[in-house]
């Protein structure tokens, strides 16, 4: 049935038959069409625009198939009409008939293809169920529409109701409108609904997850907020008071102006910082250091020079020379007011009282004493600190020492300055120099501290065991005071007058509890220690007193007397025989004198000959210089073979093995040259060496005996070991001045300038007369000579040792 009806274009919505909708119209043509239709049959046709953006579409811009609808009600507002319309049927525009203020077209109703089959019913049931499901998943739909869908309707109506309820694009809707086959429409709707349900499901899942996340986040945020409030309540007061104390401390520290400025700046930074920020901890540590450094605290010098002298004497036995030099140094210091010039360096073996003299100086000056060991330092940062940007950064040892001292003018002892190394991490000695140099240390900069610290009032004392390893630049600035080893007598006096008393106190004992007899003390010195200083002696005394203290404390005894015969009970079997020398004169063995970091020592040089091919075998951890001495000795002997009564080519069929016992102790230096040569000559000539003659001296290839160092230490060690005669280079005669008198009186000295003299003195028999014929006299098994091996001769350093 054809009809002439006004055509009203719609941009995107579609009115399906059997549905009710409320639409708002504003375009003039639509308003005119509605007004005119409302006056008559109230029937219009809605047609979808192909392009929704067109404002005034013509017939060609509209789809051919539209919906015939009835206007149920109309409400006019200014310029707009709200109309409730009911879809009636699908129509097709056959032709546009006239155009006044709106289009009028001839339309014809499209017949629907409907079958009443089980399949259609099933499809309808499925659709309604699915629609319900969609609603359960949160699909929003007009409740009336939902009711209509759920109530029993025809398949065609159902399909249109559902189509109008789905979230579809305009073109999808148009497709559905154009579908006259109901079955096809139902199927299409099933697919579309399924898709929508899936989307709803997905949305719901996402929503619930988001919700969960949101809830969790919100909960955490809320808890954190609450925690913060609690912390603020509790902590703020603490933090505030802490910051206040810091501020007071900064004020009290009397820092130089720029330092105080820096400190207040850091404090301000700290105040603005959450206290859980790790940075806050670093700043606090830094400020703690700043306020605890003695910027303005110093000890007032008390003692005069006389009093200082008395204190040094009271604390230490002997050490006259050292004490004199120290007193001179202090006198200059008192007069000059500042420590300008050089820095004291106490050099000597361990245990000779370097540290304890340092402590006495501090006591004499009424100052604090601090001690920092530099042994093994290779990193400049150890002296000067790490920059604060490093994790775990610390100030260097100098600043730490000053902090420990608590005053800006302590006596500051830097131990083991000879053990400072340098490598890729920078040169600690240059940083040290800067700290020690009185000319520039009033502005000492530490990387951690960042602000300069004035070290010019500090009295630095360095200590060293040996001097050659101290970096040159540093050594130049040192005023060296030598401490040498003690003789047995000196050790006895130190033990008797100082160490015993000290250890009594340390162990809570008095003279009433224990009596360590003089013989016992001597026995300990002779049989339990072999050292230049008295450190082990002190330790042994301490061991005895500990054991005595136990007896006394347990009430076993009231007073314990320790005699020489009791010492083994306390200290175990004796460690050293009093003299280390052999019982009889031996062939191929001589006694040398050496000087090590631990003081003087005697060493035995053993030589053995074996059939061989002229090799020189060296064992006993000999250093390079000492090895070269052995080679030089060999060369000297070969050159002088005939003079020594040896066959000219004696070396071709033998190997010479030189060994210096106590192989675990490294030995070096050229001063054993004479002793080595003597031992080899003795082995070759079978003439024994006097066992009680000790010798020292470097030998040149021509047999000249050269000056060596460490005479005092060596002589004392020889005396300690029970030697009676000592052969020294002539040039060393002057050094005997330093040797204590009681040592000199027990010893006989020979001063020599040539190896011939040494051999004459040291060998028990004169050398055989020179032979001209080269008949082998050396009794070694004949072996085939392959090739004479001549040990390479190297030029060696002649550092004194
Ligand atoms: P160093 O620093 O030279 O290695 P120390 O100063 O530590 O040696 O001395 C070790 C111990 O020996 C200390 O208890 C010290 O008091 C004591 N001592 C060393 N020499 C003497 C001395 N001449 N008089 C008194 N005690 C001494």
CSV table of N, CA, C and O in Angstrom, one decimal, residues 441-532:
chain,number,residue,atom,x,y,z
A,441,UNK,N,100.1,23.3,56.4
A,441,UNK,CA,99.0,22.5,57.0
A,441,UNK,C,98.0,23.3,57.8
A,441,UNK,O,97.1,22.7,58.4
A,442,UNK,N,98.1,24.6,57.7
A,442,UNK,CA,97.0,25.3,58.4
A,442,UNK,C,95.7,25.4,57.6
A,442,UNK,O,94.7,25.8,58.0
A,443,UNK,N,95.8,24.9,56.4
A,443,UNK,CA,94.6,24.8,55.5
A,443,UNK,C,94.5,23.4,55.0
A,443,UNK,O,94.3,23.1,53.8
A,444,UNK,N,94.7,22.4,55.8
A,444,UNK,CA,94.6,21.0,55.4
A,444,UNK,C,93.2,20.7,54.8
A,444,UNK,O,92.2,20.9,55.5
A,445,UNK,N,93.2,20.1,53.6
A,445,UNK,CA,91.8,19.8,53.1
A,445,UNK,C,91.6,18.3,53.1
A,445,UNK,O,92.5,17.5,52.6
A,446,UNK,N,90.5,17.9,53.6
A,446,UNK,CA,90.1,16.5,53.6
A,446,UNK,C,88.9,16.5,52.7
A,446,UNK,O,88.0,17.3,52.7
A,447,UNK,N,88.9,15.5,51.8
A,447,UNK,CA,87.8,15.4,50.8
A,447,UNK,C,86.4,15.3,51.4
A,447,UNK,O,85.4,15.8,50.9
A,448,UNK,N,86.4,14.5,52.5
A,448,UNK,CA,85.1,14.3,53.2
A,448,UNK,C,84.6,15.6,53.9
A,448,UNK,O,83.5,16.1,53.8
A,449,UNK,N,85.6,16.2,54.6
A,449,UNK,CA,85.3,17.4,55.4
A,449,UNK,C,84.9,18.6,54.5
A,449,UNK,O,84.1,19.4,54.9
A,450,UNK,N,85.5,18.7,53.4
A,450,UNK,CA,85.2,19.8,52.4
A,450,UNK,C,85.7,21.2,52.8
A,450,UNK,O,85.9,22.0,52.0
A,451,UNK,N,85.8,21.4,54.1
A,451,UNK,CA,86.3,22.7,54.6
A,451,UNK,C,87.7,22.5,55.1
A,451,UNK,O,88.0,21.4,55.6
A,452,UNK,N,88.5,23.5,55.0
A,452,UNK,CA,89.9,23.3,55.5
A,452,UNK,C,90.0,23.2,57.0
A,452,UNK,O,89.1,23.8,57.7
A,453,UNK,N,90.9,22.4,57.5
A,453,UNK,CA,91.2,22.3,59.0
A,453,UNK,C,92.6,22.7,59.3
A,453,UNK,O,93.5,22.4,58.6
A,454,UNK,N,92.7,23.5,60.4
A,454,UNK,CA,94.1,24.0,60.7
A,454,UNK,C,94.8,23.0,61.5
A,454,UNK,O,94.5,22.7,62.7
A,455,UNK,N,95.9,22.4,60.9
A,455,UNK,CA,96.7,21.4,61.7
A,455,UNK,C,98.0,22.0,62.2
A,455,UNK,O,98.8,21.3,62.7
A,456,UNK,N,98.1,23.3,62.1
A,456,UNK,CA,99.4,23.9,62.4
A,456,UNK,C,99.8,23.8,63.9
A,456,UNK,O,101.0,24.0,64.2
A,457,UNK,N,98.8,23.5,64.7
A,457,UNK,CA,99.2,23.4,66.2
A,457,UNK,C,99.4,22.0,66.6
A,457,UNK,O,99.8,21.7,67.7
A,458,UNK,N,99.2,21.0,65.6
A,458,UNK,CA,99.4,19.6,66.0
A,458,UNK,C,100.9,19.3,66.0
A,458,UNK,O,101.7,19.8,65.1
A,459,UNK,N,101.4,18.6,67.0
A,459,UNK,CA,102.8,18.2,66.9
A,459,UNK,C,102.8,16.7,66.4
A,459,UNK,O,102.4,15.8,67.0
A,460,UNK,N,103.3,16.7,65.1
A,460,UNK,CA,103.3,15.4,64.5
A,460,UNK,C,104.7,14.7,64.8
A,460,UNK,O,105.7,15.3,64.8
A,461,UNK,N,104.6,13.4,65.1
A,461,UNK,CA,105.8,12.6,65.3
A,461,UNK,C,105.5,11.3,64.4
A,461,UNK,O,104.5,10.7,64.5
A,462,UNK,N,106.5,11.0,63.6
A,462,UNK,CA,106.3,9.8,62.8
A,462,UNK,C,107.3,8.8,63.3
A,462,UNK,O,108.2,9.1,64.0
A,463,UNK,N,107.0,7.5,63.0
A,463,UNK,CA,107.9,6.4,63.3
A,463,UNK,C,108.2,5.6,62.1
A,463,UNK,O,107.3,5.5,61.2
A,464,UNK,N,109.3,4.9,62.1
A,464,UNK,CA,109.7,4.1,61.0
A,464,UNK,C,110.6,3.0,61.5
A,464,UNK,O,111.4,3.2,62.5
A,465,UNK,N,110.6,1.8,60.9
A,465,UNK,CA,111.6,0.8,61.2
A,465,UNK,C,112.9,1.0,60.4
A,465,UNK,O,114.0,0.9,60.9
A,466,UNK,N,112.6,1.3,59.1
A,466,UNK,CA,113.8,1.5,58.2
A,466,UNK,C,113.6,2.8,57.5
A,466,UNK,O,112.5,3.3,57.4
A,467,UNK,N,114.7,3.4,57.0
A,467,UNK,CA,114.5,4.7,56.4
A,467,UNK,C,114.5,4.7,54.9
A,467,UNK,O,113.9,5.5,54.3
A,468,UNK,N,115.1,3.6,54.3
A,468,UNK,CA,115.2,3.7,52.8
A,468,UNK,C,113.9,3.6,52.1
A,468,UNK,O,113.8,4.0,51.0
A,469,UNK,N,112.8,3.1,52.8
A,469,UNK,CA,111.6,3.0,52.0
A,469,UNK,C,110.7,4.2,52.2
A,469,UNK,O,109.6,4.3,51.6
A,470,UNK,N,111.1,5.2,52.9
A,470,UNK,CA,110.3,6.4,53.1
A,470,UNK,C,110.5,7.2,51.8
A,470,UNK,O,111.6,7.5,51.4
A,471,UNK,N,109.4,7.6,51.2
A,471,UNK,CA,109.5,8.4,50.0
A,471,UNK,C,110.4,9.7,50.2
A,471,UNK,O,110.3,10.3,51.2
A,472,UNK,N,111.2,10.0,49.2
A,472,UNK,CA,112.2,11.0,49.3
A,472,UNK,C,111.7,12.3,49.8
A,472,UNK,O,112.3,12.9,50.7
A,473,UNK,N,110.6,12.8,49.1
A,473,UNK,CA,110.1,14.1,49.4
A,473,UNK,C,109.8,14.2,50.9
A,473,UNK,O,110.0,15.2,51.5
A,474,UNK,N,109.3,13.1,51.4
A,474,UNK,CA,108.9,13.1,52.8
A,474,UNK,C,110.1,13.0,53.7
A,474,UNK,O,110.2,13.7,54.7
A,475,UNK,N,111.0,12.2,53.3
A,475,UNK,CA,112.2,12.0,54.2
A,475,UNK,C,113.0,13.3,54.4
A,475,UNK,O,113.6,13.6,55.4
A,476,UNK,N,112.9,14.1,53.3
A,476,UNK,CA,113.6,15.4,53.4
A,476,UNK,C,113.1,16.3,54.5
A,476,UNK,O,113.9,17.1,55.1
A,477,UNK,N,111.8,16.1,54.8
A,477,UNK,CA,111.3,17.0,55.8
A,477,UNK,C,111.4,16.4,57.3
A,477,UNK,O,110.9,17.0,58.2
A,478,UNK,N,111.9,15.2,57.4
A,478,UNK,CA,111.9,14.5,58.7
A,478,UNK,C,113.2,14.8,59.4
A,478,UNK,O,114.3,14.8,58.9
A,479,UNK,N,113.1,15.0,60.7
A,479,UNK,CA,114.2,15.1,61.6
A,479,UNK,C,114.3,13.8,62.3
A,479,UNK,O,113.5,13.4,63.1
A,480,UNK,N,115.3,13.0,61.8
A,480,UNK,CA,115.4,11.6,62.2
A,480,UNK,C,116.1,11.4,63.6
A,480,UNK,O,117.2,11.9,63.7
A,481,UNK,N,115.4,10.7,64.5
A,481,UNK,CA,116.1,10.4,65.7
A,481,UNK,C,116.1,8.8,65.8
A,481,UNK,O,115.1,8.2,65.7
A,482,UNK,N,117.4,8.3,65.8
A,482,UNK,CA,117.5,6.9,65.8
A,482,UNK,C,117.3,6.3,67.2
A,482,UNK,O,117.9,6.7,68.2
A,483,UNK,N,116.6,5.2,67.2
A,483,UNK,CA,116.5,4.4,68.4
A,483,UNK,C,117.1,3.1,68.1
A,483,UNK,O,116.7,2.4,67.1
A,484,UNK,N,118.1,2.6,68.9
A,484,UNK,CA,118.7,1.4,68.5
A,484,UNK,C,118.3,0.3,69.5
A,484,UNK,O,117.6,0.6,70.5
A,485,UNK,N,118.6,-0.9,69.2
A,485,UNK,CA,118.2,-2.0,70.1
A,485,UNK,C,118.9,-2.0,71.4
A,485,UNK,O,119.9,-1.3,71.6
A,486,UNK,N,118.4,-2.8,72.3
A,486,UNK,CA,119.0,-2.8,73.7
A,486,UNK,C,119.9,-4.0,73.9
A,486,UNK,O,119.7,-5.0,73.3
A,487,UNK,N,120.9,-3.8,74.7
A,487,UNK,CA,121.7,-4.9,75.1
A,487,UNK,C,121.0,-5.7,76.2
A,487,UNK,O,120.0,-5.2,76.7
A,488,UNK,N,121.5,-6.8,76.5
A,488,UNK,CA,120.9,-7.7,77.6
A,488,UNK,C,120.8,-6.9,78.9
A,488,UNK,O,119.8,-6.9,79.6
A,489,UNK,N,121.9,-6.1,79.2
A,489,UNK,CA,121.8,-5.4,80.4
A,489,UNK,C,120.7,-4.3,80.4
A,489,UNK,O,120.0,-4.2,81.4
A,490,UNK,N,120.7,-3.6,79.3
A,490,UNK,CA,119.6,-2.6,79.2
A,490,UNK,C,118.2,-3.2,79.3
A,490,UNK,O,117.4,-2.7,80.0
A,491,UNK,N,118.1,-4.3,78.7
A,491,UNK,CA,116.8,-5.0,78.7
A,491,UNK,C,116.5,-5.4,80.2
A,491,UNK,O,115.3,-5.2,80.6
A,492,UNK,N,117.5,-5.9,80.9
A,492,UNK,CA,117.2,-6.2,82.3
A,492,UNK,C,116.8,-5.0,83.1
A,492,UNK,O,115.8,-5.1,83.8
A,493,UNK,N,117.5,-3.9,82.9
A,493,UNK,CA,117.1,-2.7,83.6
A,493,UNK,C,115.7,-2.2,83.3
A,493,UNK,O,114.9,-1.9,84.2
A,494,UNK,N,115.4,-2.2,82.0
A,494,UNK,CA,114.1,-1.8,81.6
A,494,UNK,C,113.0,-2.7,82.2
A,494,UNK,O,112.0,-2.3,82.7
A,495,UNK,N,113.3,-4.0,82.1
A,495,UNK,CA,112.4,-5.0,82.6
A,495,UNK,C,112.2,-4.8,84.1
A,495,UNK,O,111.1,-4.7,84.6
A,496,UNK,N,113.3,-4.7,84.8
A,496,UNK,CA,113.3,-4.6,86.2
A,496,UNK,C,112.6,-3.3,86.7
A,496,UNK,O,111.7,-3.3,87.6
A,497,UNK,N,112.9,-2.2,86.1
A,497,UNK,CA,112.5,-0.9,86.6
A,497,UNK,C,111.1,-0.5,86.0
A,497,UNK,O,110.4,0.4,86.6
A,498,UNK,N,110.8,-1.0,84.8
A,498,UNK,CA,109.6,-0.4,84.2
A,498,UNK,C,108.5,-1.5,83.9
A,498,UNK,O,107.4,-1.4,84.3
A,499,UNK,N,109.0,-2.5,83.1
A,499,UNK,CA,108.0,-3.5,82.6
A,499,UNK,C,107.3,-4.3,83.7
A,499,UNK,O,106.1,-4.5,83.7
A,500,UNK,N,108.1,-4.7,84.7
A,500,UNK,CA,107.5,-5.5,85.8
A,500,UNK,C,106.4,-4.7,86.5
A,500,UNK,O,105.3,-5.2,86.7
A,501,UNK,N,106.8,-3.5,86.8
A,501,UNK,CA,105.8,-2.6,87.5
A,501,UNK,C,104.5,-2.5,86.7
A,501,UNK,O,103.4,-2.6,87.2
A,502,UNK,N,104.7,-2.2,85.4
A,502,UNK,CA,103.6,-2.0,84.5
A,502,UNK,C,102.7,-3.2,84.5
A,502,UNK,O,101.5,-3.1,84.5
A,503,UNK,N,103.3,-4.4,84.3
A,503,UNK,CA,102.5,-5.6,84.2
A,503,UNK,C,101.9,-6.0,85.5
A,503,UNK,O,100.8,-6.6,85.5
A,504,UNK,N,102.5,-5.6,86.6
A,504,UNK,CA,101.9,-5.9,87.9
A,504,UNK,C,100.5,-5.2,88.0
A,504,UNK,O,99.5,-5.7,88.3
A,505,UNK,N,100.6,-3.9,87.6
A,505,UNK,CA,99.4,-3.1,87.6
A,505,UNK,C,98.4,-3.6,86.6
A,505,UNK,O,97.2,-3.8,87.0
A,506,UNK,N,98.8,-3.9,85.4
A,506,UNK,CA,97.9,-4.4,84.4
A,506,UNK,C,97.2,-5.7,84.9
A,506,UNK,O,96.0,-6.0,84.5
A,507,UNK,N,97.8,-6.5,85.7
A,507,UNK,CA,97.2,-7.8,86.1
A,507,UNK,C,96.7,-7.7,87.5
A,507,UNK,O,96.3,-8.8,88.1
A,508,UNK,N,96.5,-6.5,88.0
A,508,UNK,CA,95.9,-6.4,89.4
A,508,UNK,C,96.8,-7.0,90.5
A,508,UNK,O,96.2,-7.4,91.5
A,509,UNK,N,98.1,-7.0,90.3
A,509,UNK,CA,98.9,-7.6,91.3
A,509,UNK,C,99.8,-6.4,92.0
A,509,UNK,O,99.9,-5.3,91.5
A,510,UNK,N,100.4,-6.8,93.1
A,510,UNK,CA,101.3,-5.8,93.7
A,510,UNK,C,102.6,-6.6,94.1
A,510,UNK,O,102.6,-7.9,94.0
A,511,UNK,N,103.6,-5.9,94.6
A,511,UNK,CA,104.9,-6.6,95.0
A,511,UNK,C,104.6,-7.6,96.1
A,511,UNK,O,105.4,-8.5,96.4
A,512,UNK,N,103.5,-7.4,96.8
A,512,UNK,CA,103.2,-8.4,97.9
A,512,UNK,C,102.7,-9.7,97.4
A,512,UNK,O,102.7,-10.7,98.1
A,513,UNK,N,102.2,-9.7,96.2
A,513,UNK,CA,101.7,-11.0,95.6
A,513,UNK,C,102.7,-11.8,94.9
A,513,UNK,O,102.7,-13.0,94.8
A,514,UNK,N,103.7,-11.0,94.3
A,514,UNK,CA,104.6,-11.8,93.4
A,514,UNK,C,106.0,-11.2,93.5
A,514,UNK,O,106.2,-10.0,93.6
A,515,UNK,N,107.0,-12.1,93.4
A,515,UNK,CA,108.4,-11.6,93.3
A,515,UNK,C,109.0,-12.3,92.1
A,515,UNK,O,109.2,-13.5,92.1
A,516,UNK,N,109.3,-11.5,91.1
A,516,UNK,CA,110.0,-12.1,90.0
A,516,UNK,C,111.5,-11.8,90.2
A,516,UNK,O,111.9,-10.7,90.1
A,517,UNK,N,112.3,-12.9,90.5
A,517,UNK,CA,113.7,-12.6,90.9
A,517,UNK,C,114.5,-12.1,89.7
A,517,UNK,O,114.1,-12.3,88.5
A,518,UNK,N,115.6,-11.5,90.0
A,518,UNK,CA,116.5,-10.9,88.9
A,518,UNK,C,116.9,-12.1,88.0
A,518,UNK,O,117.0,-11.9,86.8
A,519,UNK,N,117.3,-13.2,88.6
A,519,UNK,CA,117.7,-14.3,87.8
A,519,UNK,C,116.7,-14.8,86.9
A,519,UNK,O,116.9,-15.1,85.7
A,520,UNK,N,115.4,-14.8,87.4
A,520,UNK,CA,114.3,-15.2,86.5
A,520,UNK,C,114.2,-14.3,85.3
A,520,UNK,O,114.0,-14.7,84.2
A,521,UNK,N,114.3,-13.0,85.6
A,521,UNK,CA,114.2,-12.0,84.6
A,521,UNK,C,115.3,-12.2,83.5
A,521,UNK,O,115.0,-12.2,82.3
A,522,UNK,N,116.5,-12.4,84.0
A,522,UNK,CA,117.6,-12.6,83.1
A,522,UNK,C,117.4,-13.8,82.2
A,522,UNK,O,117.7,-13.9,81.0
A,523,UNK,N,116.9,-14.9,82.9
A,523,UNK,CA,116.6,-16.1,82.2
A,523,UNK,C,115.6,-15.9,81.1
A,523,UNK,O,115.8,-16.5,80.0
A,524,UNK,N,114.6,-15.1,81.4
A,524,UNK,CA,113.6,-14.9,80.3
A,524,UNK,C,114.3,-14.1,79.2
A,524,UNK,O,114.1,-14.5,78.0
A,525,UNK,N,115.1,-13.1,79.5
A,525,UNK,CA,115.7,-12.3,78.5
A,525,UNK,C,116.6,-13.2,77.6
A,525,UNK,O,116.6,-13.1,76.3
A,526,UNK,N,117.3,-14.1,78.2
A,526,UNK,CA,118.3,-14.9,77.4
A,526,UNK,C,117.6,-16.1,76.7
A,526,UNK,O,118.0,-16.4,75.6
A,527,UNK,N,116.6,-16.7,77.3
A,527,UNK,CA,116.1,-17.9,76.7
A,527,UNK,C,114.7,-17.8,76.1
A,527,UNK,O,114.2,-18.8,75.4
A,528,UNK,N,114.0,-16.7,76.3
A,528,UNK,CA,112.7,-16.6,75.7
A,528,UNK,C,112.5,-15.5,74.7
A,528,UNK,O,111.5,-15.3,74.1
A,529,UNK,N,113.5,-14.6,74.6
A,529,UNK,CA,113.4,-13.5,73.6
A,529,UNK,C,114.7,-13.4,72.8
A,529,UNK,O,115.8,-13.7,73.3
A,530,UNK,N,114.5,-13.0,71.6
A,530,UNK,CA,115.6,-12.7,70.8
A,530,UNK,C,115.2,-11.5,69.9
A,530,UNK,O,114.6,-11.7,68.8
A,531,UNK,N,115.3,-10.3,70.4
A,531,UNK,CA,114.8,-9.2,69.7
A,531,UNK,C,115.6,-7.9,70.1
A,531,UNK,O,116.3,-8.0,71.1
A,532,UNK,N,115.4,-6.9,69.3
A,532,UNK,CA,116.2,-5.7,69.6
A,532,UNK,C,115.5,-4.9,70.7
A,532,UNK,O,116.1,-4.3,71.5
